[in-house]
PDB file of C-alpha atoms in Angstrom:
ATOM      1  CA  UNK K   1       5.710  -3.159  22.670  1.00 69.00           C
ATOM      2  CA  UNK K   2       7.456  -4.249  19.637  1.00 78.00           C
ATOM      3  CA  UNK K   3       6.986  -2.809  16.131  1.00 82.00           C
ATOM      4  CA  UNK K   4       5.256  -6.205  14.672  1.00 79.00           C
ATOM      5  CA  UNK K   5       2.632  -6.020  17.583  1.00 84.00           C
ATOM      6  CA  UNK K   6       1.839  -2.221  17.148  1.00 83.00           C
ATOM      7  CA  UNK K   7       1.522  -2.773  13.387  1.00 82.00           C
ATOM      8  CA  UNK K   8      -0.911  -5.679  14.002  1.00 85.00           C
ATOM      9  CA  UNK K   9      -2.798  -3.996  16.576  1.00 88.00           C
ATOM     10  CA  UNK K  10      -3.256  -0.846  14.344  1.00 82.00           C
ATOM     11  CA  UNK K  11      -4.234  -2.901  11.339  1.00 86.00           C
ATOM     12  CA  UNK K  12      -6.933  -4.868  13.218  1.00 88.00           C
ATOM     13  CA  UNK K  13      -8.379  -1.574  15.018  1.00 88.00           C
ATOM     14  CA  UNK K  14      -8.409   0.335  11.821  1.00 84.00           C
ATOM     15  CA  UNK K  15     -10.390  -2.611   9.966  1.00 84.00           C
ATOM     16  CA  UNK K  16     -12.978  -2.822  12.934  1.00 86.00           C
ATOM     17  CA  UNK K  17     -13.442   0.943  12.935  1.00 85.00           C
ATOM     18  CA  UNK K  18     -13.542   1.065   9.086  1.00 81.00           C
ATOM     19  CA  UNK K  19     -16.099  -1.783   9.073  1.00 78.00           C
ATOM     20  CA  UNK K  20     -18.321   0.502  11.227  1.00 81.00           C
ATOM     21  CA  UNK K  21     -17.905   3.837   9.194  1.00 82.00           C
ATOM     22  CA  UNK K  22     -17.912   2.513   5.818  1.00 77.00           C
ATOM     23  CA  UNK K  23     -21.112   0.661   6.588  1.00 74.00           C
ATOM     24  CA  UNK K  24     -22.802   3.706   7.291  1.00 76.00           C
ATOM     25  CA  UNK K  25     -21.010   5.970   4.836  1.00 77.00           C
ATOM     26  CA  UNK K  26     -21.741   3.599   1.998  1.00 70.00           C
ATOM     27  CA  UNK K  27     -25.455   3.602   2.700  1.00 69.00           C
ATOM     28  CA  UNK K  28     -25.534   7.598   2.904  1.00 74.00           C
ATOM     29  CA  UNK K  29     -23.361   8.685   0.199  1.00 76.00           C
ATOM     30  CA  UNK K  30     -23.202   5.728  -2.320  1.00 79.00           C
ATOM     31  CA  UNK K  31     -20.493   3.616  -3.513  1.00 78.00           C
ATOM     32  CA  UNK K  32     -19.172   5.926  -6.218  1.00 84.00           C
ATOM     33  CA  UNK K  33     -18.886   8.967  -4.192  1.00 87.00           C
ATOM     34  CA  UNK K  34     -17.297   7.086  -1.363  1.00 87.00           C
ATOM     35  CA  UNK K  35     -14.835   5.389  -3.811  1.00 88.00           C
ATOM     36  CA  UNK K  36     -13.692   8.816  -5.229  1.00 92.00           C
ATOM     37  CA  UNK K  37     -13.279  10.101  -1.672  1.00 92.00           C
ATOM     38  CA  UNK K  38     -11.104   7.176  -0.801  1.00 93.00           C
ATOM     39  CA  UNK K  39      -9.080   7.747  -3.936  1.00 95.00           C
ATOM     40  CA  UNK K  40      -8.532  11.329  -2.886  1.00 96.00           C
ATOM     41  CA  UNK K  41      -7.491  10.474   0.770  1.00 94.00           C
ATOM     42  CA  UNK K  42      -5.023   7.746  -0.492  1.00 96.00           C
ATOM     43  CA  UNK K  43      -3.626  10.022  -3.166  1.00 96.00           C
ATOM     44  CA  UNK K  44      -2.940  12.914  -0.713  1.00 96.00           C
ATOM     45  CA  UNK K  45      -1.410  10.737   2.062  1.00 95.00           C
ATOM     46  CA  UNK K  46       0.815   9.195  -0.544  1.00 97.00           C
ATOM     47  CA  UNK K  47       1.848  12.514  -2.387  1.00 97.00           C
ATOM     48  CA  UNK K  48       2.522  14.074   1.193  1.00 96.00           C
ATOM     49  CA  UNK K  49       4.686  11.122   1.999  1.00 96.00           C
ATOM     50  CA  UNK K  50       6.681  11.321  -1.068  1.00 96.00           C
ATOM     51  CA  UNK K  51       7.297  14.894  -0.817  1.00 95.00           C
ATOM     52  CA  UNK K  52       8.375  14.617   2.689  1.00 94.00           C
ATOM     53  CA  UNK K  53      10.816  11.686   1.846  1.00 94.00           C
ATOM     54  CA  UNK K  54      12.130  13.742  -0.927  1.00 94.00           C
ATOM     55  CA  UNK K  55      12.740  16.743   1.350  1.00 93.00           C
ATOM     56  CA  UNK K  56      14.404  14.675   4.188  1.00 92.00           C
ATOM     57  CA  UNK K  57      16.523  12.738   1.491  1.00 90.00           C
ATOM     58  CA  UNK K  58      17.653  15.829  -0.885  1.00 86.00           C
ATOM     59  CA  UNK K  59      17.347  19.114   1.227  1.00 83.00           C
ATOM     60  CA  UNK K  60      19.485  20.501   3.768  1.00 79.00           C
ATOM     61  CA  UNK K  61      19.434  19.610   7.363  1.00 83.00           C
ATOM     62  CA  UNK K  62      17.086  22.464   8.574  1.00 86.00           C
ATOM     63  CA  UNK K  63      14.585  21.405   6.193  1.00 87.00           C
ATOM     64  CA  UNK K  64      14.828  17.642   6.785  1.00 87.00           C
ATOM     65  CA  UNK K  65      14.664  18.148  10.506  1.00 90.00           C
ATOM     66  CA  UNK K  66      11.400  20.172  10.233  1.00 89.00           C
ATOM     67  CA  UNK K  67      10.072  17.395   7.952  1.00 92.00           C
ATOM     68  CA  UNK K  68      10.792  14.364   9.936  1.00 91.00           C
ATOM     69  CA  UNK K  69       8.096  15.023  12.589  1.00 93.00           C
ATOM     70  CA  UNK K  70       5.651  15.247   9.749  1.00 91.00           C
ATOM     71  CA  UNK K  71       6.778  12.079   8.182  1.00 91.00           C
ATOM     72  CA  UNK K  72       6.407  10.304  11.506  1.00 91.00           C
ATOM     73  CA  UNK K  73       2.905  11.563  11.782  1.00 91.00           C
ATOM     74  CA  UNK K  74       2.166  10.404   8.122  1.00 90.00           C
ATOM     75  CA  UNK K  75       3.446   6.932   8.865  1.00 89.00           C
ATOM     76  CA  UNK K  76       1.039   6.495  11.451  1.00 89.00           C
ATOM     77  CA  UNK K  77      -1.596   5.809   8.713  1.00 90.00           C
ATOM     78  CA  UNK K  78       0.643   2.891   7.101  1.00 91.00           C
ATOM     79  CA  UNK K  79      -0.720  -0.043   9.101  1.00 90.00           C
ATOM     80  CA  UNK K  80      -4.386   1.210   9.629  1.00 92.00           C
ATOM     81  CA  UNK K  81      -4.653   1.693   5.697  1.00 93.00           C
ATOM     82  CA  UNK K  82      -3.285  -1.910   5.336  1.00 93.00           C
ATOM     83  CA  UNK K  83      -6.071  -3.046   7.657  1.00 92.00           C
ATOM     84  CA  UNK K  84      -8.637  -1.242   5.648  1.00 92.00           C
ATOM     85  CA  UNK K  85      -7.233  -2.632   2.443  1.00 94.00           C
ATOM     86  CA  UNK K  86      -7.553  -6.297   3.576  1.00 92.00           C
ATOM     87  CA  UNK K  87     -10.970  -5.701   4.829  1.00 90.00           C
ATOM     88  CA  UNK K  88     -12.104  -4.197   1.437  1.00 91.00           C
ATOM     89  CA  UNK K  89     -10.353  -7.168  -0.312  1.00 91.00           C
ATOM     90  CA  UNK K  90     -12.466  -9.492   1.990  1.00 89.00           C
ATOM     91  CA  UNK K  91     -15.701  -7.628   1.373  1.00 85.00           C
ATOM     92  CA  UNK K  92     -15.063  -7.456  -2.422  1.00 83.00           C
ATOM     93  CA  UNK K  93     -14.781 -11.202  -2.620  1.00 79.00           C
ATOM     94  CA  UNK K  94     -17.876 -11.862  -0.538  1.00 76.00           C
ATOM     95  CA  UNK K  95     -19.905  -9.346  -2.498  1.00 66.00           C
ATOM     96  CA  UNK K  96     -23.672  -9.991  -3.106  1.00 56.00           C
ATOM     97  CA  UNK K  97     -26.420  -8.062  -4.711  1.00 50.00           C
ATOM     98  CA  UNK K  98     -27.604  -5.096  -2.410  1.00 51.00           C
ATOM     99  CA  UNK K  99     -31.159  -5.011  -1.192  1.00 49.00           C
ATOM    100  CA  UNK K 100     -33.410  -2.108  -2.224  1.00 48.00           C
ATOM    101  CA  UNK K 101     -30.551  -0.297  -4.152  1.00 49.00           C
ATOM    102  CA  UNK K 102     -28.584   0.555  -0.821  1.00 47.00           C
ATOM    103  CA  UNK K 103     -25.001   0.720  -1.338  1.00 57.00           C
ATOM    104  CA  UNK K 104     -22.838  -1.694   1.014  1.00 74.00           C
ATOM    105  CA  UNK K 105     -19.275  -1.989   1.775  1.00 80.00           C
ATOM    106  CA  UNK K 106     -18.946  -4.712  -0.922  1.00 82.00           C
ATOM    107  CA  UNK K 107     -20.337  -2.195  -3.493  1.00 84.00           C
ATOM    108  CA  UNK K 108     -17.739   0.205  -2.457  1.00 85.00           C
ATOM    109  CA  UNK K 109     -14.837  -2.210  -2.346  1.00 87.00           C
ATOM    110  CA  UNK K 110     -15.688  -3.390  -5.709  1.00 86.00           C
ATOM    111  CA  UNK K 111     -15.573   0.252  -7.232  1.00 88.00           C
ATOM    112  CA  UNK K 112     -12.739   0.825  -9.598  1.00 91.00           C
ATOM    113  CA  UNK K 113     -12.020   4.017  -7.672  1.00 94.00           C
ATOM    114  CA  UNK K 114     -11.254   1.961  -4.560  1.00 93.00           C
ATOM    115  CA  UNK K 115      -8.568  -0.209  -6.209  1.00 95.00           C
ATOM    116  CA  UNK K 116      -7.112   3.099  -7.859  1.00 96.00           C
ATOM    117  CA  UNK K 117      -6.855   4.541  -4.530  1.00 96.00           C
ATOM    118  CA  UNK K 118      -4.841   1.788  -3.003  1.00 97.00           C
ATOM    119  CA  UNK K 119      -2.675   1.669  -6.304  1.00 98.00           C
ATOM    120  CA  UNK K 120      -1.937   5.239  -6.219  1.00 98.00           C
ATOM    121  CA  UNK K 121      -0.907   4.912  -2.460  1.00 98.00           C
ATOM    122  CA  UNK K 122       1.439   1.930  -3.163  1.00 98.00           C
ATOM    123  CA  UNK K 123       2.915   3.407  -6.465  1.00 98.00           C
ATOM    124  CA  UNK K 124       3.790   6.704  -4.805  1.00 98.00           C
ATOM    125  CA  UNK K 125       5.084   4.851  -1.761  1.00 97.00           C
ATOM    126  CA  UNK K 126       7.541   2.769  -3.976  1.00 98.00           C
ATOM    127  CA  UNK K 127       8.651   5.980  -5.566  1.00 98.00           C
ATOM    128  CA  UNK K 128       9.406   7.351  -1.987  1.00 96.00           C
ATOM    129  CA  UNK K 129      11.376   4.158  -1.481  1.00 96.00           C
ATOM    130  CA  UNK K 130      13.601   4.467  -4.229  1.00 97.00           C
ATOM    131  CA  UNK K 131      14.419   8.117  -3.352  1.00 96.00           C
ATOM    132  CA  UNK K 132      15.383   6.953   0.038  1.00 94.00           C
ATOM    133  CA  UNK K 133      17.505   4.044  -1.541  1.00 95.00           C
ATOM    134  CA  UNK K 134      19.327   6.423  -3.685  1.00 94.00           C
ATOM    135  CA  UNK K 135      19.838   8.967  -0.829  1.00 92.00           C
ATOM    136  CA  UNK K 136      21.395   5.983   1.197  1.00 92.00           C
ATOM    137  CA  UNK K 137      23.084   4.467  -1.604  1.00 94.00           C
ATOM    138  CA  UNK K 138      26.055   3.354   0.259  1.00 94.00           C
ATOM    139  CA  UNK K 139      24.095   1.573   3.032  1.00 94.00           C
ATOM    140  CA  UNK K 140      21.913  -0.154   0.419  1.00 95.00           C
ATOM    141  CA  UNK K 141      24.824  -1.507  -1.706  1.00 95.00           C
ATOM    142  CA  UNK K 142      26.453  -2.984   1.610  1.00 95.00           C
ATOM    143  CA  UNK K 143      23.158  -4.538   2.550  1.00 95.00           C
ATOM    144  CA  UNK K 144      22.844  -6.263  -0.924  1.00 96.00           C
ATOM    145  CA  UNK K 145      26.479  -7.431  -0.808  1.00 95.00           C
ATOM    146  CA  UNK K 146      26.214  -8.683   2.802  1.00 94.00           C
ATOM    147  CA  UNK K 147      23.036 -10.455   1.681  1.00 95.00           C
ATOM    148  CA  UNK K 148      24.937 -12.275  -1.176  1.00 94.00           C
ATOM    149  CA  UNK K 149      23.774 -10.331  -3.877  1.00 95.00           C
ATOM    150  CA  UNK K 150      25.861  -8.275  -6.454  1.00 95.00           C
ATOM    151  CA  UNK K 151      25.597  -4.441  -6.195  1.00 91.00           C
ATOM    152  CA  UNK K 152      23.973  -4.211  -9.484  1.00 94.00           C
ATOM    153  CA  UNK K 153      21.099  -6.429  -8.418  1.00 96.00           C
ATOM    154  CA  UNK K 154      19.927  -3.509  -6.129  1.00 95.00           C
ATOM    155  CA  UNK K 155      19.487  -1.332  -9.075  1.00 96.00           C
ATOM    156  CA  UNK K 156      17.710  -4.001 -10.943  1.00 97.00           C
ATOM    157  CA  UNK K 157      15.288  -4.468  -7.968  1.00 97.00           C
ATOM    158  CA  UNK K 158      14.783  -0.697  -7.969  1.00 97.00           C
ATOM    159  CA  UNK K 159      14.064  -0.622 -11.680  1.00 98.00           C
ATOM    160  CA  UNK K 160      11.499  -3.585 -11.286  1.00 98.00           C
ATOM    161  CA  UNK K 161       9.724  -1.802  -8.535  1.00 98.00           C
ATOM    162  CA  UNK K 162       9.505   1.331 -10.530  1.00 98.00           C
ATOM    163  CA  UNK K 163       7.993  -0.606 -13.435  1.00 98.00           C
ATOM    164  CA  UNK K 164       5.509  -2.239 -11.013  1.00 98.00           C
ATOM    165  CA  UNK K 165       4.698   1.317  -9.441  1.00 98.00           C
ATOM    166  CA  UNK K 166       4.115   2.727 -13.123  1.00 98.00           C
ATOM    167  CA  UNK K 167       1.988  -0.120 -13.949  1.00 97.00           C
ATOM    168  CA  UNK K 168      -0.325   0.096 -11.018  1.00 97.00           C
ATOM    169  CA  UNK K 169      -1.111   3.660 -12.057  1.00 95.00           C
ATOM    170  CA  UNK K 170      -2.982   2.255 -15.237  1.00 95.00           C
ATOM    171  CA  UNK K 171      -6.213   0.092 -14.969  1.00 92.00           C
ATOM    172  CA  UNK K 172      -5.297  -2.065 -17.802  1.00 93.00           C
ATOM    173  CA  UNK K 173      -1.820  -3.211 -16.307  1.00 96.00           C
ATOM    174  CA  UNK K 174      -2.887  -3.032 -12.562  1.00 96.00           C
ATOM    175  CA  UNK K 175      -3.447  -6.554 -11.800  1.00 95.00           C
ATOM    176  CA  UNK K 176      -0.302  -7.736 -13.351  1.00 96.00           C
ATOM    177  CA  UNK K 177       1.616  -4.851 -11.596  1.00 97.00           C
ATOM    178  CA  UNK K 178       0.139  -5.695  -8.262  1.00 97.00           C
ATOM    179  CA  UNK K 179       1.396  -9.301  -8.718  1.00 97.00           C
ATOM    180  CA  UNK K 180       4.892  -8.297  -9.934  1.00 97.00           C
ATOM    181  CA  UNK K 181       5.194  -6.007  -6.712  1.00 98.00           C
ATOM    182  CA  UNK K 182       3.773  -8.866  -4.442  1.00 98.00           C
ATOM    183  CA  UNK K 183       6.544 -11.372  -5.801  1.00 98.00           C
ATOM    184  CA  UNK K 184       9.183  -8.711  -5.210  1.00 98.00           C
ATOM    185  CA  UNK K 185       8.120  -7.996  -1.740  1.00 98.00           C
ATOM    186  CA  UNK K 186       8.089 -11.824  -1.025  1.00 98.00           C
ATOM    187  CA  UNK K 187      11.682 -11.865  -2.117  1.00 97.00           C
ATOM    188  CA  UNK K 188      12.719  -9.066   0.054  1.00 96.00           C
ATOM    189  CA  UNK K 189      10.963 -10.773   3.095  1.00 97.00           C
ATOM    190  CA  UNK K 190      12.727 -13.894   2.219  1.00 96.00           C
ATOM    191  CA  UNK K 191      16.102 -12.007   2.117  1.00 96.00           C
ATOM    192  CA  UNK K 192      15.660 -10.570   5.563  1.00 96.00           C
ATOM    193  CA  UNK K 193      14.469 -14.034   6.993  1.00 95.00           C
ATOM    194  CA  UNK K 194      17.513 -15.728   5.310  1.00 95.00           C
ATOM    195  CA  UNK K 195      20.038 -13.105   6.909  1.00 95.00           C
ATOM    196  CA  UNK K 196      18.304 -13.583  10.285  1.00 95.00           C
ATOM    197  CA  UNK K 197      17.348  -9.844  10.540  1.00 94.00           C
ATOM    198  CA  UNK K 198      14.577  -9.026  12.897  1.00 92.00           C
ATOM    199  CA  UNK K 199      11.125  -9.340  11.597  1.00 90.00           C
ATOM    200  CA  UNK K 200      10.609  -5.687  12.098  1.00 90.00           C
ATOM    201  CA  UNK K 201      13.022  -5.018   9.178  1.00 92.00           C
ATOM    202  CA  UNK K 202      10.360  -6.735   6.903  1.00 94.00           C
ATOM    203  CA  UNK K 203       7.376  -4.874   7.975  1.00 94.00           C
ATOM    204  CA  UNK K 204       7.628  -2.277   5.183  1.00 95.00           C
ATOM    205  CA  UNK K 205       7.691  -5.053   2.631  1.00 96.00           C
ATOM    206  CA  UNK K 206       5.072  -7.034   4.320  1.00 96.00           C
ATOM    207  CA  UNK K 207       2.713  -3.962   4.285  1.00 96.00           C
ATOM    208  CA  UNK K 208       3.277  -3.456   0.580  1.00 97.00           C
ATOM    209  CA  UNK K 209       2.864  -7.143  -0.117  1.00 97.00           C
ATOM    210  CA  UNK K 210      -0.467  -7.220   1.677  1.00 97.00           C
ATOM    211  CA  UNK K 211      -1.739  -4.026  -0.046  1.00 97.00           C
ATOM    212  CA  UNK K 212      -0.591  -5.473  -3.360  1.00 97.00           C
ATOM    213  CA  UNK K 213      -2.555  -8.738  -2.876  1.00 96.00           C
ATOM    214  CA  UNK K 214      -5.765  -6.627  -1.782  1.00 96.00           C
ATOM    215  CA  UNK K 215      -5.352  -4.486  -5.020  1.00 96.00           C
ATOM    216  CA  UNK K 216      -5.150  -7.663  -6.980  1.00 94.00           C
ATOM    217  CA  UNK K 217      -8.281  -9.062  -5.297  1.00 91.00           C
ATOM    218  CA  UNK K 218     -10.041  -5.638  -5.801  1.00 92.00           C
ATOM    219  CA  UNK K 219      -9.045  -5.384  -9.382  1.00 86.00           C
ATOM    220  CA  UNK K 220     -10.488  -8.790 -10.250  1.00 73.00           C
ATOM    221  CA  UNK K 221     -13.785  -8.275  -8.467  1.00 62.00           C
ATOM    222  CA  UNK K 222     -14.365  -4.798 -10.001  1.00 59.00           C
ATOM    223  CA  UNK K 223     -14.199  -6.560 -13.256  1.00 52.00           C
ATOM    224  CA  UNK K 224     -16.485  -9.511 -12.270  1.00 51.00           C
ATOM    225  CA  UNK K 225     -20.275  -9.018 -12.649  1.00 47.00           C
ATOM    226  CA  UNK K 226     -22.683  -9.967  -9.827  1.00 43.00           C
ATOM    227  CA  UNK K 227     -24.540 -13.223 -10.240  1.00 44.00           C
ATOM    228  CA  UNK K 228     -28.247 -12.639 -10.951  1.00 39.00           C
ATOM    229  CA  UNK K 229     -30.742 -13.837  -8.816  1.00 36.00           C
TER     230      UNK K 229
END
């Protein structure tokens, strides 16, 4: 099965499972506690991935070979989390007042901790991307040159991604940073399409685009009061 189909199936199945689990957990634990738990899960996944990429990119062959299976395991969460992010974005936009004070998935989706969790995940993911690019500087420069860009443009894009990643870490700049990164990812996908590259080469950019759009939606709804009545 090709990588695109695998990613799609993982995202859809994860969204379905999350719909069932989150509905139960939101009612039992409350939206705030569930949001905090989600923030911690996202942060730990992203930090483990960042450290793993750093070891593979910067450490010796022995440590790198030991870390690669761990990274492959962590990457299994990429598209399931993307599916959950899209589910939460949709839930937040369809949010209605909950009956009887019971927390719903929409209440959890609209918590600032939920957007913060996805933001930390994306931000640390971009930091890992930049470490990987620097570790494969020659190959990345060749890709940009073959794509018709000057080599300096690669470093400009890296700087732009770092600025966006840092912006995601702060609530005040989160929405702009998510939009900023989404635009960059659209450009990355467009470059691959123009080059005639396999669509699987765009999967990381597509994943970050979808989660960035989800963060944008969640950050907006977390600031929007519910209608009365």
